[in-house]
Short mmCIF file of C-alpha atoms in Angstrom, two decimals:
data_model
loop_
_atom_site.label_atom_id
_atom_site.label_comp_id
_atom_site.label_asym_id
_atom_site.label_seq_id
_atom_site.Cartn_x
_atom_site.Cartn_y
_atom_site.Cartn_z
CA MET A 1 170.50 150.81 38.75
CA GLN A 2 171.03 149.00 41.88
CA ARG A 3 169.75 150.07 45.32
CA LEU A 4 170.56 149.11 48.72
CA PRO A 5 168.62 146.56 50.22
CA LYS A 6 165.92 147.36 52.46
CA VAL A 7 166.43 147.11 56.24
CA THR A 8 163.80 146.56 58.79
CA THR A 9 164.02 149.21 61.79
CA ARG A 10 161.71 150.48 64.48
CA MET A 11 159.93 153.20 62.35
CA GLY A 12 156.34 152.75 63.14
CA ASN A 13 155.88 156.42 64.23
CA LEU A 14 157.67 157.93 61.14
CA LEU A 15 154.44 158.64 59.31
CA ARG A 16 152.21 158.60 62.46
CA ALA A 17 150.93 161.91 62.08
CA ALA A 18 147.10 162.56 62.50
CA PRO A 19 145.52 164.35 61.07
CA SER A 20 147.79 163.86 57.97
CA PRO A 21 146.37 161.11 55.28
CA LEU A 22 149.82 159.60 55.38
CA SER A 23 149.39 157.44 58.75
CA THR A 24 148.92 154.12 57.15
CA ALA A 25 151.60 151.15 57.21
CA ALA A 26 154.69 151.33 59.05
CA PRO A 27 157.71 152.12 56.54
CA THR A 28 160.87 150.44 56.37
CA PRO A 29 163.52 152.77 55.51
CA THR A 30 166.37 152.13 53.43
CA LEU A 31 170.12 151.69 54.79
CA THR A 32 171.97 154.82 54.78
CA ALA A 33 175.71 154.22 54.06
CA ALA A 34 178.42 156.10 55.89
CA ALA A 35 180.14 159.01 54.13
CA THR A 36 183.75 158.72 52.73
CA PRO A 37 185.79 159.79 55.44
CA SER A 38 188.22 161.76 53.11
CA ARG A 39 187.03 164.61 51.15
CA ARG A 40 188.57 167.06 48.22
CA GLN A 41 190.69 170.00 49.43
CA SER A 42 188.56 172.17 46.83
CA THR A 43 189.62 175.56 45.73
CA ALA A 44 187.98 178.22 43.36
CA LEU A 45 189.88 176.64 40.54
CA ASP A 46 189.01 172.99 41.48
CA THR A 47 187.56 171.16 38.60
CA GLY A 48 188.28 167.52 39.78
CA VAL A 49 185.51 164.96 39.48
CA PRO A 50 184.24 163.85 42.71
CA THR A 51 185.03 160.12 43.72
CA SER A 52 182.49 157.46 43.44
CA PRO A 53 180.25 157.26 46.61
CA GLN A 54 181.44 154.49 48.74
CA SER A 55 180.93 153.85 52.48
CA SER A 56 183.73 153.31 54.93
CA SER A 57 183.09 149.63 54.83
CA GLY A 58 183.46 149.71 50.90
CA ARG A 59 179.88 149.29 49.90
CA THR A 60 179.17 151.00 46.53
CA TYR A 61 175.67 152.43 46.27
CA ALA A 62 173.44 154.79 44.06
CA GLN A 63 175.63 154.86 41.29
CA LEU A 64 175.30 157.84 39.06
CA ALA A 65 172.93 157.58 36.13
CA ILE A 66 175.31 159.63 34.06
CA GLN A 67 179.00 159.82 34.59
CA PRO A 68 179.77 163.63 34.80
CA SER A 69 183.05 163.12 33.35
CA ASN A 70 181.71 161.71 30.22
CA LEU A 71 178.20 163.49 29.45
CA PRO A 72 176.44 166.50 30.37
CA ALA A 73 173.24 165.95 32.33
CA SER A 74 170.15 165.38 29.92
CA SER A 75 167.75 167.38 32.20
CA VAL A 76 167.22 169.60 35.39
CA THR A 77 165.51 166.63 37.13
CA THR A 78 168.10 164.44 36.10
CA TRP A 79 171.13 166.60 37.16
CA ILE A 80 169.40 167.37 40.43
CA SER A 81 168.29 163.95 41.44
CA ASP A 82 171.93 162.28 40.60
CA LEU A 83 173.55 165.07 42.63
CA ALA A 84 171.36 164.59 45.52
CA ALA A 85 171.38 160.72 45.60
CA ASN A 86 175.27 160.41 44.96
CA THR A 87 176.76 163.18 47.11
CA THR A 88 179.27 162.00 49.66
CA LEU A 89 181.53 163.69 52.28
CA ALA A 90 184.49 163.60 49.50
CA ASP A 91 181.97 165.97 47.35
CA LEU A 92 182.11 168.72 50.11
CA SER A 93 185.45 171.05 50.34
CA ASP A 94 186.78 172.02 53.53
CA VAL A 95 185.13 175.49 53.17
CA THR A 96 181.75 174.10 52.70
CA VAL A 97 181.99 171.55 55.65
CA ALA A 98 183.05 174.57 58.17
CA ARG A 99 180.38 176.76 56.77
CA SER A 100 177.65 173.93 57.15
CA LYS A 101 178.76 173.43 60.58
CA ARG A 102 178.38 176.77 61.56
CA MET A 103 174.80 176.91 60.04
CA LEU A 104 174.04 173.65 61.70
CA LEU A 105 174.89 174.95 65.18
CA ASP A 106 173.22 178.25 64.88
CA THR A 107 170.00 176.58 63.47
CA LEU A 108 169.83 174.26 66.74
CA GLY A 109 170.29 177.42 68.79
CA VAL A 110 167.63 179.52 67.45
CA GLY A 111 165.34 176.41 67.28
CA ILE A 112 166.02 175.71 71.02
CA LEU A 113 165.27 179.48 71.84
CA GLY A 114 162.28 179.50 69.40
CA TYR A 115 160.55 176.67 71.29
CA SER A 116 159.85 179.33 74.17
CA THR A 117 157.78 181.44 71.86
CA ASP A 118 154.01 181.92 71.77
CA ILE A 119 153.75 180.70 68.19
CA ALA A 120 155.79 177.28 68.94
CA ALA A 121 153.56 176.58 71.98
CA THR A 122 150.63 177.04 69.93
CA VAL A 123 151.89 174.84 67.11
CA THR A 124 153.16 172.26 69.40
CA ARG A 125 149.97 172.07 71.52
CA CYS A 126 147.57 171.77 68.32
CA THR A 127 149.75 169.44 66.49
CA LEU A 128 150.42 167.17 69.50
CA ASN A 129 146.73 167.19 70.50
CA ALA A 130 145.98 165.93 67.02
CA ALA A 131 148.37 163.44 66.70
CA ASN A 132 147.58 161.74 70.15
CA THR A 133 143.77 161.63 69.75
CA GLY A 134 142.88 157.86 69.94
CA ARG A 135 146.56 156.66 70.05
CA SER A 136 147.71 154.09 72.53
CA ASP A 137 149.82 151.89 70.31
CA ASN A 138 153.56 153.59 71.42
CA PRO A 139 153.80 154.11 74.93
CA SER A 140 157.75 153.61 74.71
CA LYS A 141 158.05 156.53 72.15
CA GLU A 142 160.34 154.40 69.88
CA GLY A 143 161.01 155.65 66.63
CA GLU A 144 159.99 159.11 67.67
CA ALA A 145 162.06 162.29 67.45
CA THR A 146 163.12 164.94 70.15
CA ILE A 147 161.21 168.16 70.22
CA TRP A 148 164.11 170.86 70.61
CA GLY A 149 164.29 173.02 73.74
CA SER A 150 161.54 170.99 75.40
CA SER A 151 163.53 169.16 77.81
CA GLY A 152 162.96 165.61 76.10
CA ARG A 153 159.52 165.84 74.67
CA THR A 154 159.07 163.65 71.50
CA ALA A 155 156.75 163.25 68.51
CA PRO A 156 156.60 161.30 65.29
CA PRO A 157 159.39 162.46 63.22
CA SER A 158 157.32 164.57 60.82
CA LEU A 159 155.59 166.31 63.37
CA ALA A 160 158.91 166.77 65.40
CA ALA A 161 160.31 167.98 61.93
CA TYR A 162 157.20 170.65 61.73
CA ILE A 163 157.35 171.78 65.20
CA ASN A 164 161.26 172.21 65.20
CA GLY A 165 161.02 174.26 61.90
CA VAL A 166 158.40 176.58 63.28
CA SER A 167 160.76 177.05 66.13
CA ALA A 168 163.69 177.82 64.08
CA HIS A 169 161.76 180.50 62.27
CA SER A 170 159.64 181.48 64.93
CA MET A 171 161.75 184.78 65.98
CA ASP A 172 163.36 185.31 62.40
CA PHE A 173 166.67 184.72 64.16
CA ASP A 174 167.78 181.77 61.74
CA ASP A 175 170.15 182.19 58.72
CA THR A 176 169.66 183.82 55.51
CA TRP A 177 171.18 183.21 52.10
CA TYR A 178 171.70 184.80 48.66
CA PRO A 179 169.23 184.97 46.63
CA ALA A 180 166.87 185.38 49.53
CA THR A 181 165.82 182.51 51.54
CA HIS A 182 166.26 181.05 55.03
CA PRO A 183 168.11 177.66 53.93
CA SER A 184 168.50 175.89 57.39
CA GLY A 185 164.89 175.92 59.05
CA PRO A 186 163.37 173.85 56.26
CA VAL A 187 166.19 171.00 56.15
CA LEU A 188 168.04 170.80 59.36
CA PRO A 189 164.74 169.55 61.44
CA ALA A 190 163.82 167.09 58.85
CA VAL A 191 167.18 165.64 58.59
CA ILE A 192 167.73 165.30 62.22
CA ALA A 193 164.19 164.03 62.95
CA LEU A 194 164.49 161.38 60.38
CA ALA A 195 168.04 160.41 61.52
CA GLU A 196 167.03 160.06 64.95
CA SER A 197 164.18 157.88 64.08
CA MET A 198 166.43 155.38 62.36
CA THR A 199 166.70 152.88 65.52
CA GLY A 200 167.61 149.83 63.67
CA ASP A 201 171.02 148.40 62.98
CA HIS A 202 172.13 150.80 60.50
CA LYS A 203 171.69 154.09 62.35
CA PRO A 204 173.40 157.22 60.53
CA SER A 205 176.80 158.71 61.48
CA LEU A 206 177.30 162.24 61.97
CA ALA A 207 178.66 162.46 58.67
CA ASP A 208 175.62 160.92 57.20
CA ILE A 209 173.64 163.90 58.89
CA LEU A 210 176.19 166.41 57.62
CA VAL A 211 175.96 165.03 53.82
CA ALA A 212 172.30 165.02 53.79
CA TYR A 213 171.95 168.54 55.18
CA ASN A 214 174.42 169.90 52.45
CA VAL A 215 172.54 168.08 49.84
CA GLY A 216 169.48 170.05 51.26
CA ILE A 217 171.14 173.00 51.25
CA GLN A 218 172.70 172.71 47.94
CA VAL A 219 169.29 171.77 46.17
CA GLN A 220 167.83 174.89 47.53
CA GLY A 221 170.99 176.98 46.35
CA LEU A 222 170.47 175.51 42.60
CA LEU A 223 166.72 176.22 42.36
CA LEU A 224 167.37 179.67 43.57
CA ARG A 225 169.21 180.25 40.29
CA CYS A 226 166.60 178.82 38.12
CA SER A 227 165.65 182.38 36.74
CA ASP A 228 166.02 186.10 37.19
CA SER A 229 162.57 186.04 39.28
CA ALA A 230 163.92 183.30 41.52
CA LYS A 231 167.00 185.35 42.21
CA ALA A 232 164.92 188.74 42.95
CA ILE A 233 163.55 189.64 46.49
CA PRO A 234 160.43 187.64 46.61
CA ASP A 235 157.06 189.09 45.85
CA ARG A 236 154.72 186.38 45.55
CA PHE A 237 155.87 183.10 47.12
CA HIS A 238 158.04 182.60 50.42
CA PRO A 239 161.25 180.91 49.41
CA PRO A 240 161.50 178.56 52.28
CA ALA A 241 158.19 177.12 51.58
CA VAL A 242 159.07 176.56 47.59
CA VAL A 243 162.85 175.59 47.56
CA GLY A 244 162.90 174.69 51.09
CA VAL A 245 160.55 171.72 50.77
CA MET A 246 162.41 170.60 47.95
CA GLY A 247 165.77 170.66 49.91
CA SER A 248 164.08 168.91 52.59
CA ALA A 249 162.73 166.38 50.30
CA ALA A 250 166.32 165.84 48.55
CA ALA A 251 168.32 165.76 52.08
CA CYS A 252 165.80 162.99 53.49
CA ALA A 253 166.03 160.84 50.38
CA ARG A 254 169.61 161.04 50.50
CA LEU A 255 169.74 159.96 54.19
CA LEU A 256 167.51 157.08 53.57
CA GLY A 257 169.96 155.90 50.73
CA GLY A 258 167.86 156.29 47.81
CA GLY A 259 169.09 156.46 44.28
CA PRO A 260 168.18 158.95 41.47
CA SER A 261 164.94 157.62 40.90
CA THR A 262 163.77 157.80 44.36
CA VAL A 263 164.94 161.36 44.67
CA ARG A 264 163.13 162.36 41.48
CA HIS A 265 160.04 161.08 42.77
CA ALA A 266 160.62 162.82 46.01
CA LEU A 267 161.24 165.84 44.40
CA ALA A 268 158.00 165.69 42.42
CA ILE A 269 155.92 164.76 45.61
CA ALA A 270 157.52 167.83 47.22
CA THR A 271 156.57 170.21 44.53
CA SER A 272 152.96 169.42 45.21
CA PHE A 273 153.48 170.43 48.88
CA ALA A 274 155.24 173.66 47.84
CA GLY A 275 154.05 177.28 47.99
CA ALA A 276 153.24 179.89 50.68
CA PRO A 277 152.31 183.55 49.89
CA MET A 278 154.58 186.58 50.85
CA ALA A 279 151.28 188.05 52.19
CA ASN A 280 151.85 186.28 55.48
CA ALA A 281 155.17 187.64 56.05
CA GLY A 282 155.05 189.70 59.45
CA THR A 283 152.60 187.37 60.94
CA THR A 284 152.59 184.43 63.07
CA THR A 285 151.90 182.38 60.15
CA LYS A 286 155.18 182.99 58.51
CA PRO A 287 157.22 180.47 60.80
CA LEU A 288 154.78 177.68 59.83
CA HIS A 289 156.38 177.80 56.10
CA ALA A 290 159.76 176.61 57.33
CA GLY A 291 158.04 174.01 59.56
CA LYS A 292 155.66 172.73 56.81
CA ALA A 293 158.69 172.78 54.36
CA ALA A 294 160.74 170.51 56.74
CA ARG A 295 157.51 168.12 57.61
CA PHE A 296 156.24 167.54 53.82
CA GLY A 297 159.97 167.24 52.57
CA LEU A 298 160.51 164.50 54.87
CA GLU A 299 157.07 162.76 54.06
CA ALA A 300 157.72 163.35 50.32
CA ALA A 301 160.90 161.34 50.62
CA LEU A 302 159.28 158.54 52.78
CA LEU A 303 156.46 158.11 50.32
CA ALA A 304 158.84 158.14 47.29
CA ASP A 305 161.06 155.56 49.01
CA HIS A 306 157.69 153.27 49.57
CA GLY A 307 157.04 153.48 45.74
CA LEU A 308 154.72 156.73 45.41
CA GLU A 309 155.60 158.51 42.10
CA GLY A 310 155.30 161.86 40.48
CA ASN A 311 156.03 163.42 37.27
CA HIS A 312 159.41 162.12 36.12
CA ASP A 313 160.50 165.65 34.50
CA ILE A 314 159.14 168.02 37.61
CA LEU A 315 161.91 170.17 37.45
CA ASP A 316 161.76 170.56 33.64
CA MET A 317 158.24 171.81 33.32
CA SER A 318 156.45 175.18 33.44
CA SER A 319 153.48 173.26 34.84
CA GLY A 320 155.95 171.50 37.32
CA PHE A 321 158.47 173.34 39.30
CA GLY A 322 158.27 175.99 36.95
CA ALA A 323 154.53 177.15 38.20
CA PHE A 324 156.52 179.32 40.79
CA TYR A 325 158.37 181.18 38.46
CA HIS A 326 157.21 183.25 35.33
CA ASP A 327 160.28 183.17 33.64
CA TYR A 328 161.62 179.80 34.53
CA ASP A 329 164.09 178.55 31.99
CA PRO A 330 165.30 175.01 32.54
CA GLU A 331 167.44 174.66 29.65
CA GLY A 332 169.45 177.85 30.35
CA PHE A 333 169.54 176.83 34.08
CA LEU A 334 170.83 173.48 32.90
CA LEU A 335 173.69 175.09 30.64
CA GLU A 336 174.86 177.58 33.40
CA HIS A 337 175.12 175.63 36.50
CA SER A 338 175.26 171.75 35.67
CA THR A 339 178.88 171.70 35.30
CA SER A 340 180.03 173.31 38.46
CA THR A 341 181.70 170.72 40.79
CA ASP A 342 181.85 172.92 44.26
CA PHE A 343 178.79 173.37 46.25
CA ILE A 344 177.23 176.93 46.20
CA LEU A 345 177.96 177.34 49.71
CA HIS A 346 181.64 176.95 49.13
CA SER A 347 181.59 180.63 47.18
CA GLN A 348 178.25 181.99 48.81
CA ASP A 349 178.32 181.81 52.41
CA VAL A 350 175.11 182.75 54.57
CA ALA A 351 174.16 185.59 57.02
CA ILE A 352 174.23 184.43 60.26
CA LYS A 353 172.05 186.82 62.52
CA ARG A 354 172.89 188.93 65.72
CA PHE A 355 169.39 190.31 66.12
CA PRO A 356 166.15 188.25 65.95
CA ALA A 357 164.68 190.07 63.17
CA HIS A 358 164.44 190.14 59.11
CA LEU A 359 167.98 190.60 57.86
CA GLY A 360 167.21 193.91 56.37
CA MET A 361 167.05 195.21 59.85
CA HIS A 362 170.52 194.40 60.55
CA TRP A 363 171.65 197.28 58.18
CA THR A 364 169.44 199.59 59.95
CA ILE A 365 170.40 198.69 63.42
CA ASP A 366 174.04 198.68 62.63
CA ALA A 367 173.94 202.20 61.05
CA VAL A 368 172.15 203.56 64.22
CA LEU A 369 174.73 202.01 66.37
CA ALA A 370 177.50 203.53 64.50
CA VAL A 371 176.17 207.03 65.43
CA ARG A 372 174.34 206.59 68.83
CA ASP A 373 177.28 207.69 71.01
CA ARG A 374 177.45 210.89 69.23
CA VAL A 375 174.02 211.55 69.65
CA LEU A 376 173.86 210.49 73.22
CA GLU A 377 176.76 213.18 73.64
CA ALA A 378 175.18 216.11 71.98
CA ALA A 379 172.14 215.50 73.62
CA ASN A 380 174.01 215.61 76.87
CA THR A 381 173.04 212.17 78.26
CA HIS A 382 175.11 209.04 78.26
CA ARG A 383 172.70 206.42 79.17
CA GLN A 384 169.33 206.87 76.99
CA LEU A 385 168.20 209.41 74.72
CA ARG A 386 165.12 211.35 75.69
CA PRO A 387 162.56 211.51 72.89
CA GLU A 388 162.25 215.40 73.25
CA ASP A 389 165.78 215.75 72.30
CA VAL A 390 164.82 214.43 68.94
CA ARG A 391 163.19 216.41 66.03
CA LEU A 392 163.35 213.92 63.24
CA ILE A 393 164.89 210.18 62.56
CA ASN A 394 165.04 209.72 58.75
CA ILE A 395 165.87 206.38 57.23
CA ARG A 396 167.38 205.87 53.68
CA ALA A 397 166.41 202.07 52.69
CA PRO A 398 165.77 200.17 49.89
CA PRO A 399 162.08 200.05 48.64
CA SER A 400 160.09 197.16 50.42
CA LYS A 401 156.54 195.95 50.47
CA TYR A 402 156.47 194.28 53.91
CA ILE A 403 159.38 195.58 55.99
CA ASN A 404 158.38 199.32 56.01
CA ARG A 405 156.06 199.22 58.84
CA PRO A 406 155.72 202.77 60.65
CA LEU A 407 153.74 201.58 63.75
CA PRO A 408 153.95 197.92 64.25
CA THR A 409 151.42 196.49 66.51
CA THR A 410 152.62 193.01 66.81
CA THR A 411 155.74 191.11 67.76
CA HIS A 412 156.14 189.88 64.07
CA GLU A 413 155.37 193.24 62.47
CA ALA A 414 158.05 194.84 64.66
CA ARG A 415 160.70 192.19 63.36
CA HIS A 416 159.86 193.51 60.04
CA SER A 417 159.87 197.22 60.36
CA PHE A 418 162.92 199.40 59.47
CA GLN A 419 161.38 202.33 62.16
CA PHE A 420 160.85 199.93 64.87
CA ASN A 421 164.29 198.62 64.86
CA ALA A 422 166.03 202.03 64.16
CA CYS A 423 164.37 203.46 67.18
CA SER A 424 164.75 200.60 69.39
CA ALA A 425 168.52 200.59 68.80
CA LEU A 426 168.63 204.34 69.20
CA LEU A 427 166.79 204.22 72.51
CA ASP A 428 168.23 201.12 74.06
CA GLY A 429 171.88 200.69 72.28
CA GLU A 430 170.86 197.13 71.55
CA VAL A 431 168.38 194.89 69.96
CA THR A 432 167.48 191.66 72.03
CA PRO A 433 164.79 189.28 72.10
CA ASP A 434 163.13 191.24 74.84
CA SER A 435 163.05 194.05 72.42
CA PHE A 436 159.74 192.69 70.77
CA MET A 437 157.87 191.77 73.99
CA HIS A 438 154.66 193.90 74.03
CA SER A 439 156.03 195.70 77.36
CA TYR A 440 159.13 196.85 75.16
CA ARG A 441 156.91 197.62 71.97
CA ARG A 442 154.47 199.79 74.06
CA ARG A 443 157.04 201.91 75.94
CA PRO A 444 155.67 205.74 75.59
CA GLN A 445 159.33 206.69 74.58
CA LEU A 446 159.66 204.35 71.86
CA GLN A 447 156.28 205.25 70.50
CA ALA A 448 157.37 208.92 70.70
CA LEU A 449 160.45 208.31 68.46
CA LEU A 450 158.51 206.21 66.05
CA LYS A 451 156.17 209.01 65.40
CA LYS A 452 158.98 211.35 64.44
CA THR A 453 160.64 208.67 62.09
CA THR A 454 160.12 208.70 58.23
CA ILE A 455 161.61 206.70 55.66
CA GLU A 456 162.74 207.33 52.00
CA THR A 457 163.91 205.06 49.26
CA PRO A 458 166.77 206.39 47.07
CA ALA A 459 166.70 205.21 43.39
CA ASP A 460 170.36 204.07 43.88
CA ASN A 461 169.28 201.66 46.92
CA VAL A 462 168.94 198.15 45.30
CA PRO A 463 166.62 195.98 47.06
CA THR A 464 169.04 192.80 47.37
CA PHE A 465 171.04 191.69 50.49
CA GLN A 466 174.04 191.71 48.19
CA ASP A 467 173.72 195.61 47.37
CA MET A 468 171.37 197.56 49.74
CA TYR A 469 172.64 199.97 52.11
CA VAL A 470 170.72 202.01 55.07
CA GLU A 471 171.47 205.33 56.36
CA VAL A 472 169.90 206.75 59.37
CA GLU A 473 170.02 210.29 60.10
CA VAL A 474 169.23 211.70 63.39
CA THR A 475 168.18 215.61 63.78
CA LEU A 476 168.27 216.99 67.38
CA ARG A 477 166.01 219.62 68.67
CA SER A 478 169.17 221.94 68.72
CA GLY A 479 169.49 221.18 64.91
CA GLU A 480 172.45 219.19 65.06
CA VAL A 481 172.32 216.42 62.45
CA PHE A 482 174.33 212.94 62.87
CA THR A 483 174.23 210.31 59.97
CA GLY A 484 174.97 206.67 60.24
CA ARG A 485 175.40 204.30 57.57
CA CYS A 486 175.65 200.58 56.96
CA ASP A 487 176.80 198.82 53.82
CA THR A 488 177.61 195.37 55.40
CA PRO A 489 176.25 194.54 58.84
CA TYR A 490 178.32 192.30 60.90
CA GLY A 491 177.14 188.72 60.46
CA HIS A 492 176.62 188.96 56.64
CA TRP A 493 178.51 186.93 54.46
CA ARG A 494 181.03 189.72 53.73
CA HIS A 495 181.52 190.08 57.38
CA PRO A 496 180.77 186.72 58.93
CA LEU A 497 180.49 186.38 62.90
CA THR A 498 183.67 185.23 64.69
CA LYS A 499 183.68 181.69 65.92
CA GLU A 500 183.70 183.07 69.38
CA ASP A 501 180.58 185.41 68.55
CA LEU A 502 178.74 182.33 67.08
CA HIS A 503 179.38 180.39 70.28
CA LYS A 504 178.32 183.36 72.63
CA LYS A 505 174.82 183.32 70.24
CA PHE A 506 174.43 179.69 70.81
CA THR A 507 175.02 179.54 74.45
CA ASN A 508 172.81 182.69 74.87
CA ASN A 509 170.10 181.18 72.94
CA THR A 510 170.34 177.69 74.71
CA LYS A 511 170.26 178.95 78.36
CA VAL A 512 167.65 176.03 79.02
CA VAL A 513 170.09 173.57 78.21
CA PRO A 514 172.78 172.57 80.98
CA TYR A 515 176.30 174.20 80.45
CA ASN A 516 177.65 170.61 79.89
CA ALA A 517 175.30 169.54 77.32
CA GLN A 518 175.77 173.21 75.56
CA ARG A 519 179.76 172.38 75.30
CA ALA A 520 178.89 168.76 74.22
CA ILE A 521 176.80 170.08 71.34
CA MET A 522 179.16 172.60 70.14
CA ASP A 523 182.00 169.97 70.42
CA THR A 524 179.77 167.42 68.53
CA VAL A 525 179.07 169.82 65.70
CA GLY A 526 182.66 170.77 65.37
CA SER A 527 183.39 166.89 64.73
CA MET A 528 180.08 166.37 62.50
CA ASP A 529 182.02 165.09 59.64
CA SER A 530 183.34 161.95 61.54
CA ASP A 531 182.03 158.37 61.34
CA ARG A 532 181.05 158.34 64.80
CA PRO A 533 177.32 157.06 65.58
CA ALA A 534 174.88 160.01 66.14
CA THR A 535 173.26 158.40 69.14
CA ASP A 536 175.01 160.46 71.71
CA PHE A 537 174.23 163.64 69.57
CA PHE A 538 170.49 162.87 69.92
CA HIS A 539 170.66 162.30 73.65
CA MET A 540 172.26 165.89 73.91
CA LEU A 541 169.15 167.39 71.96
CA LYS A 542 167.15 166.09 74.67
CA ALA A 543 168.92 167.75 77.66
#
């Protein structure tokens, strides 16, 4: 199997990430070929075979080990490695491209906003202090990547990916997929940090970034379908730290131009970096899961590109990737999914959040907002509900171990509390980033409502983002009862945000960015499937 020749670029900082053990020799990344400018007009019935991967200059690269029109994939590892190495823009349907652009813009916005949080500030300070200890060899910052929202601060790429991944998930404002994970936070920071660092003669195009990003999303989507337990609401491992690091590794290996063998080893290395316990949900540690997935996926791809090897069959072994799922069935997984031609994103969209909280809270908030005006009218107030007017608030929600928090005491507990979000929406008529600040959380009126709130879990309320519902029943002191119900919140994949509301969310989240730069980022993401160099895009992120 033939690979592209190596090209020397100014990448001395790619692995300089103290105190990481990876800070050894400066890597020389592989050439990344521009994506094919035309793509399939895919439909639900489209079974066409993707065109052979080829750059706009006619170079053929990373040829398939197995031609899909002739033979089935021989193993899960072979199938996914081939897919990741050989995907081009031609393999992405118009629907997939459009949806991934929306995800990309939203993730940049929440990442820029997230940099303002205490958790992002702590991670940035600790990480950069460690990285800069004894360091004086790169005063020009060449080969470094931008820390989003920082007005131009940079870091070695793996550290920038880590910080930006943490920022993207720091407010739980990032996208959510089905089966449950946050797909963009582990992948986009890694892809952009790596792409920004490739400063030689073969800089990536916008389309190269879009293709690599979609590879990372697709690998996560596939691995979430590997078993019944992977499809269920997670109870042991947080998915971004499991499938997220795999997606990051595949995406970065694709951007580096590696063939299937390199992707295979990147996935094997990434598996050794995978995993984080669900016990840390609702704490300030949870955002680190997305950050470490971005960082270690990027580092896994670089290590594989430089010859480190892992188990050749990592995705086919119960002691490999199967260690994370007790019912892992690679043979059944391969049989069920390996013949599909469309990317999963084509048929399964993501949820883009309106509120900076766990996705389940969106059902709760919308159920409250559906009934709030009638409650205020009955209570004879038109601005804010008086706690003394309320006798009881009852929430009917699916059972959950970590989003049933009656009296949350921290910001992150509040983001994962049915009770807190119901009472905040009822009291204020909205839920915003400010709703989770200490001064808002400790208001006497809010605390009074929380003490009147109960929760029940009906047997028919299934705990999945596909099937759940939430009802909120408000009983006033007068005895009047008002019930609001939400089956599909606005922003869910069944009821996606309009383009206008998506842009409004982005501009609200990026107020630290000058207006002209905001518009330029939105316009550039809208044309992300072009062969234009990404250099100007990187400059925009420094604004």
